[in-house]
Structures are given as C-alpha cells and as structure tokens.
C-alpha cells in the first residue's frame, strides 16, 4: 500500500513538472501548449541548428540555471555547436562583450548610453541591443534560527544592508513580525563582490521604495557587510552562516532550501517571492529602449495585490548588425531557440518568471533581424 502511494505521488510530481513547463507563458496570456505533449511527456524543443564550433558568452550569474537548461537542450540537438557560457557577473560579461571577446553577453541591467556607443566599434555598422530573455524575483534569503516566516519592507532592508540595523531583534523588525521569536543575534549581511546586475536591481528597489542613501549601481555602495562572488557565493554564505541575509535569484534559494522573506509592499498582505508574483510585477514594466533595443523600466514601487516588486529581467546583449561571420549563424540560432516558446516554456519550473507575451513577441522579431 505504501509503495503504491509512493509511486502515485511520484507520478503526480512528474506530471506537475511537465504541466508547469507548458504553462510558463500562459501566466502572461500566451495560448501556447507546445511545451508538453500527451501523457505529460515533454516534446523535444524545435531547434534549427546553424553554425559550427564553439560559441563563447558570459555575464549574469542570475540566469545561469536557465542557461544551463538551454545549453543542454541546444547542444543535444546541435551536435556541431558548443555553447560556452561563463556566469562571471553582468559587469564582467558586458566588458568582455565590448572588447569583442564573446558573441553575446548576459546582463541583469540594460546597457548604459556610453556602453551602446562603445559597442559600435564591435558591431560593425550596427550597435548592441538589449534583448529581455529571463525574468524572475530577487529573493531575500535569510538564516535565522527559529524564524521561518519573516516579513520585511524596503525601509528595513535599506537599513539592514547599510549597517544601520545590526540585530535580528531590532524594534523595526519586531514591528513587522509581531509574535515571532526574534533572537538577539547579529545580522550578517552579504552582498556581491563582483559588479552585478542583481545588485543594481536590488538597490534600485531599495532606492525607489525604501531608505537607500546611495545611488543604485552594479558595484556595491552600502556600508559594511560582507562580500561573496556571484549568486552562488552569496547564497552559499547565507546557507552556512547563522544570522545571515542576502539577495539572489529565486532558483538559488530553492536549490539551497533557503528561507526567503515576504515583503510588506503596502498591499493588504505581505508578498512572497514566487514566479507568479514576480510576473505580476514585471507585467507593469515599460519599454524604454528604441526600435529593437528592448530595455525595460521595472516598477519597483508597485502595491498591487500579490505583486512581488524585487524583480530583474536579464538581457542577452548582442549586435543588431555587424556580428562576426564566424559566430553569426550559431548566435542567431541559439537566441532564436531561447526566445522561442519552447525555450521560454522550460523556465518556470526553475523559478524564473515568464516574459509577458507582448515583450516575448518583440524579442523574437528582433532576433530574427540580427545580421
């Protein structure tokens, strides 16, 4: 009897995973169901292979888990092409791309005007464009013994990460968590040591909605705290350090079984860091790039019910024109796949928020024109 029940639970879990992939875009209005076939089995991705050899790319560590899945699927279909993506951080990825060393870069922040200007030296006859490819919540992970349901807000987070609140039983945290047994424990706040788009988005949220006294940037500007490299580094520190807190993409919290804080945004109820809640916030984003540059302006101050405001959109940054002849076919082929419905459908089960349909359609049209 126990064996039958265990098998039934396992079957349900497998079916749920397949369905979640099929629904990845439906949360934002897509009617696509090609990501799952009859009987709950996922169909192979529809990938058109072009180009041969090794394709080098680097950048955002927040999209590493998504990139791993994409690369595995693409490499399985396109045996003659090797995609080598290094999660060096957004800042390093953009720098390497602008030096002409990689075919594309991953960045959790859109290019600055001076970076677009510099890209014209690499993109002969064109320029670099921002292509939104991955959306998701930036989770606030914590490790506080005896506390498994923590609520924080932007002002309190600003003061924690600027070393103005240093104990977990601080009155400001107590006020947000009546009834919680908050320990007299030192707060160990970890931030990214590398230039990071996740840091940029996190501090944009703190600046817009909280009490952050510094200018948002990829480079950490807060006072005090401890540093670690990449999303993997800061999440690992939280997992192993009592009293720790940090910010990282949700899939790192899920994989590491790290508790995440809910946010008091001014809505009726505190909002949890989930894919669907992030999608609600991302749906309020506005395109600020021109033409095929699809840079977005996120709304960090939303008070909509169930909208999680600490989100990021990771861009693939590529030349619109002037790509190197040796890498153009594979670059275009790979970006066509990752922006496709099949590519996007693979993400939700990993903890990423699907792109709104309107934006996804624009990305596919822009990728089709890359030359």
Coordinates of C-alpha atoms in Angstrom, one line a residue:
X1 CA 0.0 0.0 0.0
X2 CA 2.8 2.4 0.9
X3 CA 4.6 1.5 -2.3
X4 CA 1.5 2.3 -4.4
X5 CA 1.1 5.6 -2.7
X6 CA 4.7 6.5 -3.2
X7 CA 4.5 5.7 -6.9
X8 CA 1.3 7.7 -7.2
X9 CA 3.0 10.7 -5.6
X10 CA 6.0 10.4 -7.8
X11 CA 3.8 10.2 -10.9
X12 CA 1.9 13.3 -9.8
X13 CA 5.1 15.2 -9.3
X14 CA 6.4 14.3 -12.7
X15 CA 3.1 15.4 -14.3
X16 CA 3.1 18.6 -12.4
X17 CA 6.6 19.5 -13.6
X18 CA 5.6 18.9 -17.2
X19 CA 2.4 21.0 -16.9
X20 CA 4.3 23.8 -15.2
X21 CA 6.6 23.9 -18.2
X22 CA 3.6 24.1 -20.6
X23 CA 2.1 26.9 -18.5
X24 CA 5.2 29.0 -18.3
X25 CA 3.9 31.6 -20.8
X26 CA 0.2 31.1 -20.2
X27 CA 0.5 33.1 -16.9
X28 CA 1.1 36.1 -19.1
X29 CA -1.5 35.4 -21.6
X30 CA 0.1 33.0 -24.1
X31 CA -2.0 30.3 -25.5
X32 CA 1.0 28.1 -26.3
X33 CA 0.9 24.5 -25.2
X34 CA 3.7 23.1 -27.3
X35 CA 5.9 22.6 -24.2
X36 CA 4.0 19.4 -23.2
X37 CA 2.7 16.6 -25.1
X38 CA 0.1 13.9 -24.5
X39 CA 0.5 11.8 -21.3
X40 CA 2.5 14.6 -19.6
X41 CA 5.8 13.9 -21.6
X42 CA 7.6 17.0 -22.8
X43 CA 8.2 17.2 -26.5
X44 CA 11.7 17.9 -27.8
X45 CA 12.4 21.5 -28.4
X46 CA 12.0 22.6 -32.0
X47 CA 15.6 23.9 -32.7
X48 CA 17.0 25.0 -36.0
X49 CA 20.8 24.4 -35.9
X50 CA 23.1 26.8 -37.7
X51 CA 26.8 27.3 -37.4
X52 CA 29.6 25.1 -36.1
X53 CA 32.3 25.2 -33.4
X54 CA 32.4 27.0 -30.1
X55 CA 30.2 30.0 -29.1
X56 CA 31.6 32.0 -26.2
X57 CA 29.4 34.1 -24.0
X58 CA 29.5 35.3 -20.4
X59 CA 27.7 37.5 -17.9
X60 CA 24.8 37.3 -15.5
X61 CA 25.0 34.6 -12.9
X62 CA 21.3 35.1 -12.1
X63 CA 20.5 33.4 -15.4
X64 CA 23.0 30.6 -15.0
X65 CA 20.4 28.0 -14.1
X66 CA 18.3 29.0 -17.2
X67 CA 21.3 29.0 -19.4
X68 CA 22.3 25.5 -18.2
X69 CA 18.9 24.1 -19.4
X70 CA 19.1 26.0 -22.7
X71 CA 22.6 24.9 -23.4
X72 CA 21.8 21.3 -22.7
X73 CA 18.8 21.3 -25.0
X74 CA 20.6 23.2 -27.7
X75 CA 23.7 21.1 -27.6
X76 CA 21.7 17.9 -27.6
X77 CA 20.0 19.0 -30.9
X78 CA 23.0 20.7 -32.5
X79 CA 25.9 18.3 -32.1
X80 CA 28.3 20.5 -34.1
X81 CA 28.0 23.6 -31.8
X82 CA 29.3 24.0 -28.3
X83 CA 27.8 26.9 -26.2
X84 CA 30.3 28.0 -23.5
X85 CA 28.5 30.4 -21.1
X86 CA 30.5 31.6 -18.1
X87 CA 28.5 33.2 -15.2
X88 CA 31.1 35.9 -14.5
X89 CA 28.6 38.6 -13.4
X90 CA 26.8 41.2 -15.5
X91 CA 29.6 43.8 -15.3
X92 CA 32.3 41.4 -16.4
X93 CA 30.1 40.0 -19.1
X94 CA 29.3 43.4 -20.7
X95 CA 33.0 44.4 -20.5
X96 CA 34.1 41.2 -22.3
X97 CA 31.5 41.6 -25.0
X98 CA 32.5 45.2 -25.6
X99 CA 36.1 44.0 -26.0
X100 CA 34.9 41.7 -28.8
X101 CA 35.8 38.5 -27.0
X102 CA 32.3 37.0 -26.8
X103 CA 29.4 36.5 -29.2
X104 CA 26.8 37.9 -26.7
X105 CA 26.6 38.8 -23.0
X106 CA 24.1 38.3 -20.3
X107 CA 23.2 41.3 -18.1
X108 CA 20.6 42.0 -15.4
X109 CA 20.8 45.7 -16.4
X110 CA 20.3 47.3 -19.7
X111 CA 23.3 48.9 -21.4
X112 CA 24.2 52.5 -20.5
X113 CA 24.4 55.1 -23.3
X114 CA 28.2 55.1 -23.2
X115 CA 28.2 51.3 -23.5
X116 CA 26.0 51.4 -26.5
X117 CA 28.3 54.0 -28.1
X118 CA 31.3 51.8 -27.3
X119 CA 29.6 48.8 -28.9
X120 CA 29.6 50.4 -32.3
X121 CA 33.3 49.5 -32.5
X122 CA 32.5 45.8 -32.1
X123 CA 29.2 45.8 -34.0
X124 CA 30.4 47.0 -37.4
X125 CA 27.7 49.1 -39.0
X126 CA 25.3 48.5 -36.0
X127 CA 25.2 48.5 -32.2
X128 CA 24.4 46.4 -29.3
X129 CA 20.8 45.9 -28.3
X130 CA 19.2 44.7 -25.1
X131 CA 17.0 41.5 -25.6
X132 CA 15.0 40.6 -22.4
X133 CA 15.2 36.8 -22.1
X134 CA 14.8 35.8 -18.5
X135 CA 12.6 37.4 -15.8
X136 CA 12.4 36.5 -12.1
X137 CA 12.2 37.5 -8.5
X138 CA 15.2 38.5 -6.5
X139 CA 14.7 36.6 -3.3
X140 CA 15.8 37.9 0.1
X141 CA 17.2 34.8 1.7
X142 CA 17.9 34.6 5.4
X143 CA 19.2 32.1 8.0
X144 CA 17.7 33.0 11.4
X145 CA 17.3 30.0 13.8
X146 CA 13.7 29.6 14.9
X147 CA 12.3 32.0 12.4
X148 CA 10.7 30.5 9.3
X149 CA 8.2 33.2 8.4
X150 CA 9.9 36.6 8.2
X151 CA 8.3 39.8 6.9
X152 CA 10.5 42.8 5.9
X153 CA 9.9 46.0 4.0
X154 CA 12.0 48.3 1.8
X155 CA 12.9 50.7 4.5
X156 CA 14.0 48.0 6.9
X157 CA 16.0 46.2 4.2
X158 CA 17.7 49.5 3.3
X159 CA 18.9 49.9 6.9
X160 CA 19.9 46.3 7.3
X161 CA 22.1 46.4 4.2
X162 CA 23.6 49.8 5.1
X163 CA 24.6 48.5 8.6
X164 CA 22.1 50.7 10.5
X165 CA 20.1 47.8 11.8
X166 CA 22.5 45.2 13.2
X167 CA 20.5 42.8 15.4
X168 CA 17.6 40.5 14.4
X169 CA 15.6 41.6 17.4
X170 CA 15.7 45.2 16.4
X171 CA 12.4 47.1 17.1
X172 CA 11.9 47.8 13.4
X173 CA 12.0 44.0 12.6
X174 CA 9.8 43.2 15.6
X175 CA 7.2 45.6 14.4
X176 CA 6.9 43.8 11.1
X177 CA 6.8 40.4 12.8
X178 CA 4.6 40.5 15.9
X179 CA 4.6 37.2 17.7
X180 CA 7.9 36.0 16.1
X181 CA 10.7 34.8 18.4
X182 CA 13.4 37.0 17.0
X183 CA 16.8 36.2 18.6
X184 CA 19.4 38.6 20.0
X185 CA 21.6 37.7 17.1
X186 CA 24.0 39.8 15.0
X187 CA 22.8 40.3 11.4
X188 CA 25.4 39.1 8.8
X189 CA 24.5 40.9 5.6
X190 CA 26.2 39.6 2.5
X191 CA 26.4 41.4 -0.8
X192 CA 28.0 40.7 -4.2
X193 CA 31.7 41.4 -4.5
X194 CA 31.5 41.4 -8.3
X195 CA 29.8 44.1 -10.5
X196 CA 26.3 42.6 -10.6
X197 CA 23.1 43.4 -12.3
X198 CA 21.3 41.7 -9.4
X199 CA 22.9 44.3 -7.1
X200 CA 21.8 47.0 -9.5
X201 CA 18.2 45.9 -9.5
X202 CA 18.1 45.2 -5.7
X203 CA 19.5 48.7 -4.9
X204 CA 17.0 50.3 -7.4
X205 CA 14.3 48.7 -5.4
X206 CA 15.8 50.0 -2.1
X207 CA 16.2 53.5 -3.6
X208 CA 12.7 53.7 -5.1
X209 CA 10.7 52.1 -2.3
X210 CA 12.9 52.3 0.8
X211 CA 15.5 54.5 2.6
X212 CA 18.6 53.8 0.5
X213 CA 21.1 56.7 0.6
X214 CA 23.3 55.5 -2.2
X215 CA 23.0 55.6 -6.0
X216 CA 21.9 52.2 -7.4
X217 CA 24.7 50.6 -9.3
X218 CA 26.2 47.2 -10.3
X219 CA 29.0 47.9 -7.8
X220 CA 28.0 47.6 -4.1
X221 CA 27.9 51.0 -2.4
X222 CA 26.4 50.2 1.0
X223 CA 28.3 50.5 4.3
X224 CA 29.8 47.4 5.9
X225 CA 28.5 43.9 5.4
X226 CA 30.5 41.0 3.8
X227 CA 31.1 40.2 0.2
X228 CA 31.0 37.0 -1.9
X229 CA 31.2 36.3 -5.6
X230 CA 28.2 35.6 -7.7
X231 CA 24.7 34.5 -6.8
X232 CA 26.1 31.1 -5.9
X233 CA 28.6 32.7 -3.5
X234 CA 26.2 34.8 -1.5
X235 CA 23.5 32.1 -1.3
X236 CA 26.1 29.7 -0.1
X237 CA 27.1 32.1 2.7
X238 CA 23.5 32.5 3.8
X239 CA 23.0 28.8 3.9
X240 CA 26.0 28.2 6.2
X241 CA 26.1 31.4 8.3
X242 CA 23.8 31.8 11.3
X243 CA 22.2 35.3 11.2
X244 CA 22.9 35.8 7.5
X245 CA 20.8 37.6 4.9
X246 CA 21.4 38.4 1.3
X247 CA 19.7 38.8 -2.1
X248 CA 19.9 36.4 -5.1
X249 CA 17.8 34.9 -7.8
X250 CA 15.0 32.6 -6.5
X251 CA 16.3 29.4 -8.0
X252 CA 19.3 29.6 -5.7
X253 CA 17.0 29.8 -2.7
X254 CA 15.0 26.9 -4.0
X255 CA 18.0 24.7 -4.7
X256 CA 19.7 25.5 -1.4
X257 CA 16.4 25.2 0.6
X258 CA 17.0 28.7 2.0
X259 CA 14.1 30.6 3.7
X260 CA 13.0 33.8 1.9
X261 CA 11.4 36.9 3.4
X262 CA 8.0 38.1 2.4
X263 CA 7.7 41.8 1.6
X264 CA 5.4 44.4 3.1
X265 CA 4.7 46.5 0.0
X266 CA 1.6 48.3 1.2
X267 CA -0.7 45.7 -0.2
X268 CA -3.2 44.0 2.0
X269 CA -0.9 41.0 2.7
X270 CA 2.8 40.5 2.6
X271 CA 4.0 39.2 -0.8
X272 CA 6.1 36.1 -1.2
X273 CA 8.9 35.7 -3.7
X274 CA 7.3 33.4 -6.3
X275 CA 7.4 33.2 -10.1
X276 CA 3.8 34.2 -10.4
X277 CA 4.1 37.1 -8.0
X278 CA 7.2 38.4 -9.9
X279 CA 5.3 38.0 -13.2
X280 CA 2.6 40.3 -11.9
X281 CA 5.2 43.0 -11.2
X282 CA 7.1 42.5 -14.5
X283 CA 3.8 42.9 -16.4
X284 CA 3.9 46.6 -15.3
X285 CA 7.3 47.2 -17.0
X286 CA 7.5 49.7 -19.8
X287 CA 9.8 49.6 -22.8
X288 CA 12.3 52.5 -22.7
X289 CA 14.6 51.2 -25.5
X290 CA 14.0 52.4 -29.0
X291 CA 13.4 50.1 -32.0
X292 CA 14.9 46.7 -31.5
X293 CA 16.5 47.7 -28.2
X294 CA 14.0 46.3 -25.7
X295 CA 15.4 47.8 -22.5
X296 CA 12.6 47.8 -19.8
X297 CA 11.8 50.1 -16.9
X298 CA 10.6 48.0 -14.0
X299 CA 8.1 49.2 -11.4
X300 CA 9.8 48.7 -8.0
X301 CA 7.1 50.5 -6.0
X302 CA 4.0 48.5 -7.1
X303 CA 1.5 48.0 -4.3
X304 CA -0.7 45.7 -6.4
X305 CA -2.0 42.7 -4.5
X306 CA 0.3 39.7 -5.0
X307 CA 2.9 41.6 -7.0
X308 CA 6.5 41.0 -5.8
X309 CA 8.5 44.1 -6.6
X310 CA 12.1 43.0 -6.3
X311 CA 12.5 41.6 -9.8
X312 CA 15.0 41.5 -12.5
X313 CA 14.9 41.0 -16.2
X314 CA 18.1 39.5 -17.6
X315 CA 19.0 40.6 -21.1
X316 CA 21.1 38.9 -23.8
X317 CA 23.2 41.6 -25.3
X318 CA 24.1 41.2 -28.9
X319 CA 24.9 43.2 -32.0
X320 CA 21.9 44.0 -34.2
X321 CA 24.2 44.3 -37.2
X322 CA 27.9 43.6 -37.8
X323 CA 28.2 40.2 -36.0
X324 CA 31.3 38.3 -36.8
X325 CA 30.8 35.9 -39.7
X326 CA 32.2 33.0 -37.8
X327 CA 29.7 33.3 -34.9
X328 CA 26.6 34.9 -36.5
X329 CA 24.8 31.7 -37.6
X330 CA 25.2 30.0 -34.2
X331 CA 24.4 33.2 -32.2
X332 CA 21.2 33.8 -34.2
X333 CA 20.2 30.1 -34.0
X334 CA 20.8 29.9 -30.2
X335 CA 19.0 33.2 -29.4
X336 CA 16.1 32.1 -31.7
X337 CA 15.7 29.0 -29.6
X338 CA 16.0 30.6 -26.1
X339 CA 13.4 33.3 -27.1
X340 CA 11.1 30.7 -28.6
X341 CA 8.0 29.3 -26.9
X342 CA 9.9 26.1 -26.3
X343 CA 12.8 27.9 -24.8
X344 CA 10.7 30.1 -22.6
X345 CA 8.5 27.2 -21.5
X346 CA 11.5 25.5 -19.9
X347 CA 11.9 28.2 -17.3
X348 CA 9.1 28.4 -14.9
X349 CA 9.9 25.1 -13.1
X350 CA 13.3 26.6 -12.4
X351 CA 12.0 29.6 -10.6
X352 CA 12.0 32.1 -13.4
X353 CA 9.1 34.4 -14.3
X354 CA 8.0 34.2 -17.9
X355 CA 8.2 37.3 -20.1
X356 CA 4.9 38.9 -20.9
X357 CA 3.7 37.8 -24.4
X358 CA 3.9 41.3 -25.9
X359 CA 7.6 41.6 -24.9
X360 CA 8.4 38.0 -25.9
X361 CA 7.0 38.6 -29.4
X362 CA 9.2 41.7 -29.8
X363 CA 12.3 39.8 -28.8
X364 CA 11.6 37.1 -31.4
X365 CA 11.2 39.7 -34.1
X366 CA 14.4 41.5 -33.1
X367 CA 16.4 38.2 -33.0
X368 CA 15.1 37.4 -36.5
X369 CA 16.7 40.6 -37.8
X370 CA 20.2 40.0 -36.3
X371 CA 22.8 40.1 -39.1

